[in-house]
């Protein structure tokens, strides 16, 4: 009799997750029920699946609301009816249309209107009446209503406690204090399951209403939906499975020659083996669609990186989906695709940040809007900021809420009754769905219209998006294509363009095999000269490269994973570095560890290593090992899952006679990977892109660094990349209206900063100034610039102060006088005749000059850094320290003083929960050095922003990498702004 039940997916309204909703229904004797969440079908497939498993008949629908008003409830008769309901909602979502007062005339679905609806009812339309509305039927004409009335008993909450939770959810949703939430804003207190038989009892005088309701429920069936996971993806690329197989085989075999040369029997054998598996598992279309996406991107001149477990496939390598050679790295294809996999494989395709949307647009147009959608995601109430929201709903003052969210007051808050109440509510809300959003890059391409399985949203991104997440997609039977973006590819693409434009040279960045053997590139890796290069430019990564003496692709692959939290948190990073320098000192925990992890000196570095250990050391099966692998990649990272695996790991290892202490230590290392770690293929993909960046940095350093700046940098602040551009022997100029573009430009060795980096300059002038110059010639004067662009006084003052009108030969002060006289006159000239002729006085303007210090302050204000002077030159002191980076190794173990320009910092917490810091600086020669600030010798907040610091500390060395353990630390004063004196 329940035609209108809601789960937590009625966001900030319903309180029960789908499984518990079903359990509650069955506990109340319900045998069939309709899930009708508000304006979404997020939980529909989960509801069908869970109902079937638990032995209840689950029927799906949607409750349609406009603002707070219930319009009607749609109930699907069957699979086609669910598509109709989803498409009706989708049409209004995608076209930003309000839902109408009357539903469409559904052929395979019912529409239930609330009692009081005055419209004419069509064949599949009914009126829902609540038990407390039955008195309205007295003296009503039953002839008109007898066949159209059904029971309406909404379900939103489980009990009185959850009703209170519901009220708080409504307050959070509406941003209202609890007392301001009105009756219309929330459900009725009785909107829950009634004891068995009570609903029928309430309607006993109107048996025909009960009969109508049963008949409606009995006529509905979701049996057309599959009971288990099946392949719902587009089944063919060409329209024929036979043609798909032939095309994939032709492309793969042809790609062997491109990648490996002629007559490479090993590669040909591996490709044929993989093709056999791909054919058997029906994955031809998945490979071909991915190849098609890459083909389109290449035709547009877009660069891409194929990564993830797909890089384990030699077929993918031969199709140019990835640039990772699985044979060279001995990558395990079955890690990507095998019959026992518990989850579908996918390719991660990275494109430049400014090209991804066009690739997505191609996919939608090529494979059809009805069959293509972005993958959704669901954010939950899990952040402690929810406590702030609850406090607001309770009407607490801001100061009190701030106190409750301050971790330093945790002990004081513990016994506070108000805080206890907030915590109790928070614990009930925790992990509940909060709002739907978009997955980072997942795209679905289906065989059937996607609306059989979900309605579609239209988030700000502007592309249709399914209403469930990747985990539900996987359970239903969809495999995603990850179309991602990153700025590293933007650097590469832009650098290649600039090299051709500035030097007339065409560069093929996909010749990665050649790059890997280049001694110049490998030497840069070895010394950590990698600023601007994808994934290998951070201080931690540059330190690791130096400590490893990394001079090859294979070592870089390992480094790309060692730097991840998984290895770092296990404490095995130092062990790996130590063993890398002297493999003879490796002590393996067990012979199995030596057999499985010999390549990585017994250290678990990749996800595959953990799987090997679980299977071969602990005797676990592949399914549990795969679940653990998913845990490492951030999926299903739950304490419950790991507790189960701990128990299984220990049990199975003991059966194999492994020593107890060894089991404990191996598990300690395994469990540390519950954080994020990389598969070997993923690390290899990152290393390929790092080599591509490093090649451009090595041979075309100026163009590369301009590209980094134009793609909004990377790990560091903008000024550091300008510094690197200068180190590359470029003549870096301030913005100039007669030379600059919106972005940084380079001609030969002359690089002009663009207008984009000028603080306060309006976007329209960033583009207009260079466009007008390129169309109609160079600007002749400030007046010419004003007339041709219509620029106002405030904007031209910014350009003058940043030095962009220096071509005039006039000082900034002269130009400011000139434009203020030209644009700042308030009164209009008078036409009245003069009574007396007064001789005009000619005033001589004094010589107006700008000092270098004034210019530096202008640049600090408008660019964020001085270009015409260094920060060292701005210091009041001429002292530059006792030592420089060039001779730092000569002072190991000694106390030294250095002056360093702040680059960045990283805060970490010790085991005692005290703060310590790692700093990165430049010395007066422009070379990097790093510092460590321990809690016992460091102020609470040692860093005071950008500037130069006097650093006193002991020089230490770790695997050949010198740094400073700081004992004293202070920021140095700079010369005063002369304008302010």
mmCIF file of N, CA and C in Angstrom, residues 491 524-525 527-543 545 690 693-698 700-701 704-706 708-709 713-725 727-728 903-904 920-922 926-930:
data_model
loop_
_atom_site.group_PDB
_atom_site.id
_atom_site.type_symbol
_atom_site.label_atom_id
_atom_site.label_comp_id
_atom_site.label_asym_id
_atom_site.label_seq_id
_atom_site.Cartn_x
_atom_site.Cartn_y
_atom_site.Cartn_z
ATOM 1 N N UNK A 491 51.330 22.359 -20.577
ATOM 2 C CA UNK A 491 52.720 22.805 -20.703
ATOM 3 C C UNK A 491 53.358 22.219 -21.959
ATOM 4 N N UNK A 524 69.730 15.670 -15.635
ATOM 5 C CA UNK A 524 68.827 16.622 -14.975
ATOM 6 C C UNK A 524 67.997 15.920 -13.906
ATOM 7 N N UNK A 525 67.559 14.689 -14.204
ATOM 8 C CA UNK A 525 66.842 13.907 -13.201
ATOM 9 C C UNK A 525 67.714 13.691 -11.978
ATOM 10 N N UNK A 527 70.161 15.342 -10.702
ATOM 11 C CA UNK A 527 70.448 16.485 -9.834
ATOM 12 C C UNK A 527 69.171 17.233 -9.420
ATOM 13 N N UNK A 528 68.016 16.717 -9.846
ATOM 14 C CA UNK A 528 66.747 17.329 -9.449
ATOM 15 C C UNK A 528 66.482 18.661 -10.119
ATOM 16 N N UNK A 529 67.043 18.870 -11.313
ATOM 17 C CA UNK A 529 66.797 20.113 -12.063
ATOM 18 C C UNK A 529 65.526 19.930 -12.882
ATOM 19 N N UNK A 530 64.370 19.964 -12.205
ATOM 20 C CA UNK A 530 63.115 19.546 -12.844
ATOM 21 C C UNK A 530 61.979 20.546 -12.644
ATOM 22 N N UNK A 531 62.301 21.793 -12.308
ATOM 23 C CA UNK A 531 61.255 22.792 -12.077
ATOM 24 C C UNK A 531 60.400 22.950 -13.342
ATOM 25 N N UNK A 532 59.081 22.873 -13.168
ATOM 26 C CA UNK A 532 58.149 23.004 -14.284
ATOM 27 C C UNK A 532 57.731 21.679 -14.884
ATOM 28 N N UNK A 533 58.456 20.600 -14.566
ATOM 29 C CA UNK A 533 58.177 19.295 -15.183
ATOM 30 C C UNK A 533 57.104 18.542 -14.400
ATOM 31 N N UNK A 534 56.200 17.945 -15.129
ATOM 32 C CA UNK A 534 55.058 17.264 -14.539
ATOM 33 C C UNK A 534 55.494 16.235 -13.510
ATOM 34 N N UNK A 535 54.938 16.349 -12.308
ATOM 35 C CA UNK A 535 55.027 15.387 -11.216
ATOM 36 C C UNK A 535 56.400 15.299 -10.552
ATOM 37 N N UNK A 536 57.424 15.904 -11.115
ATOM 38 C CA UNK A 536 58.770 15.731 -10.551
ATOM 39 C C UNK A 536 59.394 17.070 -10.152
ATOM 40 N N UNK A 537 58.567 18.089 -9.929
ATOM 41 C CA UNK A 537 59.119 19.401 -9.610
ATOM 42 C C UNK A 537 58.999 19.800 -8.149
ATOM 43 N N UNK A 538 58.202 19.091 -7.357
ATOM 44 C CA UNK A 538 58.014 19.489 -5.961
ATOM 45 C C UNK A 538 59.318 19.293 -5.188
ATOM 46 N N UNK A 539 59.493 20.016 -4.077
ATOM 47 C CA UNK A 539 60.720 19.824 -3.288
ATOM 48 C C UNK A 539 60.930 18.375 -2.867
ATOM 49 N N UNK A 540 59.864 17.713 -2.417
ATOM 50 C CA UNK A 540 60.000 16.327 -1.968
ATOM 51 C C UNK A 540 60.455 15.422 -3.101
ATOM 52 N N UNK A 541 59.900 15.645 -4.302
ATOM 53 C CA UNK A 541 60.272 14.796 -5.431
ATOM 54 C C UNK A 541 61.694 15.092 -5.895
ATOM 55 N N UNK A 542 62.084 16.360 -5.901
ATOM 56 C CA UNK A 542 63.446 16.690 -6.319
ATOM 57 C C UNK A 542 64.464 16.129 -5.325
ATOM 58 N N UNK A 543 64.112 16.150 -4.041
ATOM 59 C CA UNK A 543 64.981 15.525 -3.038
ATOM 60 C C UNK A 543 65.126 14.034 -3.300
ATOM 61 N N UNK A 545 64.690 12.323 -6.084
ATOM 62 C CA UNK A 545 65.472 12.059 -7.294
ATOM 63 C C UNK A 545 66.961 12.168 -7.022
ATOM 64 N N UNK A 690 56.661 12.844 -17.467
ATOM 65 C CA UNK A 690 57.780 13.569 -16.873
ATOM 66 C C UNK A 690 58.934 13.680 -17.866
ATOM 67 N N UNK A 693 58.144 16.325 -20.536
ATOM 68 C CA UNK A 693 58.382 17.671 -19.999
ATOM 69 C C UNK A 693 59.876 17.944 -19.894
ATOM 70 N N UNK A 694 60.620 16.947 -19.401
ATOM 71 C CA UNK A 694 62.051 17.120 -19.184
ATOM 72 C C UNK A 694 62.801 17.322 -20.493
ATOM 73 N N UNK A 695 62.359 16.647 -21.545
ATOM 74 C CA UNK A 695 62.970 16.830 -22.873
ATOM 75 C C UNK A 695 62.820 18.281 -23.329
ATOM 76 N N UNK A 696 61.615 18.814 -23.193
ATOM 77 C CA UNK A 696 61.374 20.196 -23.619
ATOM 78 C C UNK A 696 62.146 21.175 -22.744
ATOM 79 N N UNK A 697 62.203 20.915 -21.450
ATOM 80 C CA UNK A 697 62.943 21.799 -20.540
ATOM 81 C C UNK A 697 64.432 21.784 -20.870
ATOM 82 N N UNK A 698 64.940 20.625 -21.266
ATOM 83 C CA UNK A 698 66.375 20.490 -21.525
ATOM 84 C C UNK A 698 66.793 21.159 -22.827
ATOM 85 N N UNK A 700 64.658 23.055 -25.021
ATOM 86 C CA UNK A 700 63.951 24.298 -25.365
ATOM 87 C C UNK A 700 63.487 24.970 -24.070
ATOM 88 N N UNK A 701 64.447 25.318 -23.197
ATOM 89 C CA UNK A 701 64.076 25.773 -21.843
ATOM 90 C C UNK A 701 63.259 27.059 -21.825
ATOM 91 N N UNK A 704 59.702 26.285 -23.088
ATOM 92 C CA UNK A 704 59.036 25.437 -22.106
ATOM 93 C C UNK A 704 58.561 26.263 -20.911
ATOM 94 N N UNK A 705 59.421 27.138 -20.409
ATOM 95 C CA UNK A 705 59.036 27.893 -19.215
ATOM 96 C C UNK A 705 57.950 28.915 -19.532
ATOM 97 N N UNK A 706 57.953 29.465 -20.740
ATOM 98 C CA UNK A 706 56.852 30.340 -21.154
ATOM 99 C C UNK A 706 55.547 29.547 -21.167
ATOM 100 N N UNK A 708 54.843 26.931 -19.343
ATOM 101 C CA UNK A 708 54.454 26.696 -17.948
ATOM 102 C C UNK A 708 53.726 27.920 -17.400
ATOM 103 N N UNK A 709 54.283 29.102 -17.657
ATOM 104 C CA UNK A 709 53.650 30.332 -17.184
ATOM 105 C C UNK A 709 52.275 30.527 -17.807
ATOM 106 N N UNK A 713 51.285 27.894 -14.401
ATOM 107 C CA UNK A 713 52.284 27.327 -13.516
ATOM 108 C C UNK A 713 52.036 25.897 -13.112
ATOM 109 N N UNK A 714 52.547 25.558 -11.952
ATOM 110 C CA UNK A 714 52.427 24.197 -11.444
ATOM 111 C C UNK A 714 52.462 24.220 -9.938
ATOM 112 N N UNK A 715 53.490 23.622 -9.349
ATOM 113 C CA UNK A 715 53.573 23.501 -7.895
ATOM 114 C C UNK A 715 53.901 24.839 -7.232
ATOM 115 N N UNK A 716 54.649 25.691 -7.933
ATOM 116 C CA UNK A 716 55.194 26.900 -7.313
ATOM 117 C C UNK A 716 54.444 28.160 -7.729
ATOM 118 N N UNK A 717 54.819 29.274 -7.068
ATOM 119 C CA UNK A 717 54.248 30.570 -7.405
ATOM 120 C C UNK A 717 54.794 31.052 -8.748
ATOM 121 N N UNK A 718 54.086 31.992 -9.340
ATOM 122 C CA UNK A 718 54.416 32.475 -10.684
ATOM 123 C C UNK A 718 55.824 33.062 -10.771
ATOM 124 N N UNK A 719 56.236 33.766 -9.718
ATOM 125 C CA UNK A 719 57.534 34.432 -9.780
ATOM 126 C C UNK A 719 58.670 33.442 -9.955
ATOM 127 N N UNK A 720 58.526 32.225 -9.396
ATOM 128 C CA UNK A 720 59.616 31.255 -9.493
ATOM 129 C C UNK A 720 59.807 30.797 -10.933
ATOM 130 N N UNK A 721 58.722 30.668 -11.678
ATOM 131 C CA UNK A 721 58.851 30.269 -13.083
ATOM 132 C C UNK A 721 59.447 31.402 -13.922
ATOM 133 N N UNK A 722 59.177 32.651 -13.521
ATOM 134 C CA UNK A 722 59.847 33.786 -14.173
ATOM 135 C C UNK A 722 61.342 33.720 -13.881
ATOM 136 N N UNK A 723 61.688 33.381 -12.641
ATOM 137 C CA UNK A 723 63.093 33.199 -12.259
ATOM 138 C C UNK A 723 63.750 32.116 -13.123
ATOM 139 N N UNK A 724 63.050 30.993 -13.320
ATOM 140 C CA UNK A 724 63.587 29.910 -14.144
ATOM 141 C C UNK A 724 63.736 30.349 -15.602
ATOM 142 N N UNK A 725 62.808 31.163 -16.065
ATOM 143 C CA UNK A 725 62.893 31.684 -17.431
ATOM 144 C C UNK A 725 64.143 32.543 -17.594
ATOM 145 N N UNK A 727 66.879 32.166 -15.802
ATOM 146 C CA UNK A 727 68.007 31.231 -15.744
ATOM 147 C C UNK A 727 68.236 30.542 -17.085
ATOM 148 N N UNK A 728 67.164 30.472 -17.905
ATOM 149 C CA UNK A 728 67.277 29.855 -19.231
ATOM 150 C C UNK A 728 67.817 30.839 -20.264
ATOM 151 N N UNK A 903 60.597 30.202 -0.955
ATOM 152 C CA UNK A 903 59.910 29.630 -2.118
ATOM 153 C C UNK A 903 58.601 28.973 -1.684
ATOM 154 N N UNK A 904 58.678 28.067 -0.722
ATOM 155 C CA UNK A 904 57.462 27.392 -0.249
ATOM 156 C C UNK A 904 57.757 26.686 1.064
ATOM 157 N N UNK A 920 61.688 25.555 1.538
ATOM 158 C CA UNK A 920 62.505 25.604 0.324
ATOM 159 C C UNK A 920 62.831 27.065 0.036
ATOM 160 N N UNK A 921 64.113 27.328 -0.277
ATOM 161 C CA UNK A 921 64.588 28.697 -0.481
ATOM 162 C C UNK A 921 65.518 28.761 -1.678
ATOM 163 N N UNK A 922 65.776 29.985 -2.141
ATOM 164 C CA UNK A 922 66.836 30.269 -3.110
ATOM 165 C C UNK A 922 67.916 31.066 -2.419
ATOM 166 N N UNK A 926 70.622 32.253 -6.766
ATOM 167 C CA UNK A 926 69.436 31.723 -7.440
ATOM 168 C C UNK A 926 69.331 30.216 -7.411
ATOM 169 N N UNK A 927 70.066 29.548 -6.510
ATOM 170 C CA UNK A 927 70.042 28.094 -6.410
ATOM 171 C C UNK A 927 69.213 27.645 -5.205
ATOM 172 N N UNK A 928 68.580 26.485 -5.347
ATOM 173 C CA UNK A 928 67.677 25.973 -4.323
ATOM 174 C C UNK A 928 68.428 25.361 -3.139
ATOM 175 N N UNK A 929 67.875 25.540 -1.947
ATOM 176 C CA UNK A 929 68.274 24.738 -0.801
ATOM 177 C C UNK A 929 67.052 24.526 0.087
ATOM 178 N N UNK A 930 67.121 23.477 0.914
ATOM 179 C CA UNK A 930 65.973 23.082 1.728
ATOM 180 C C UNK A 930 66.313 23.137 3.204
#
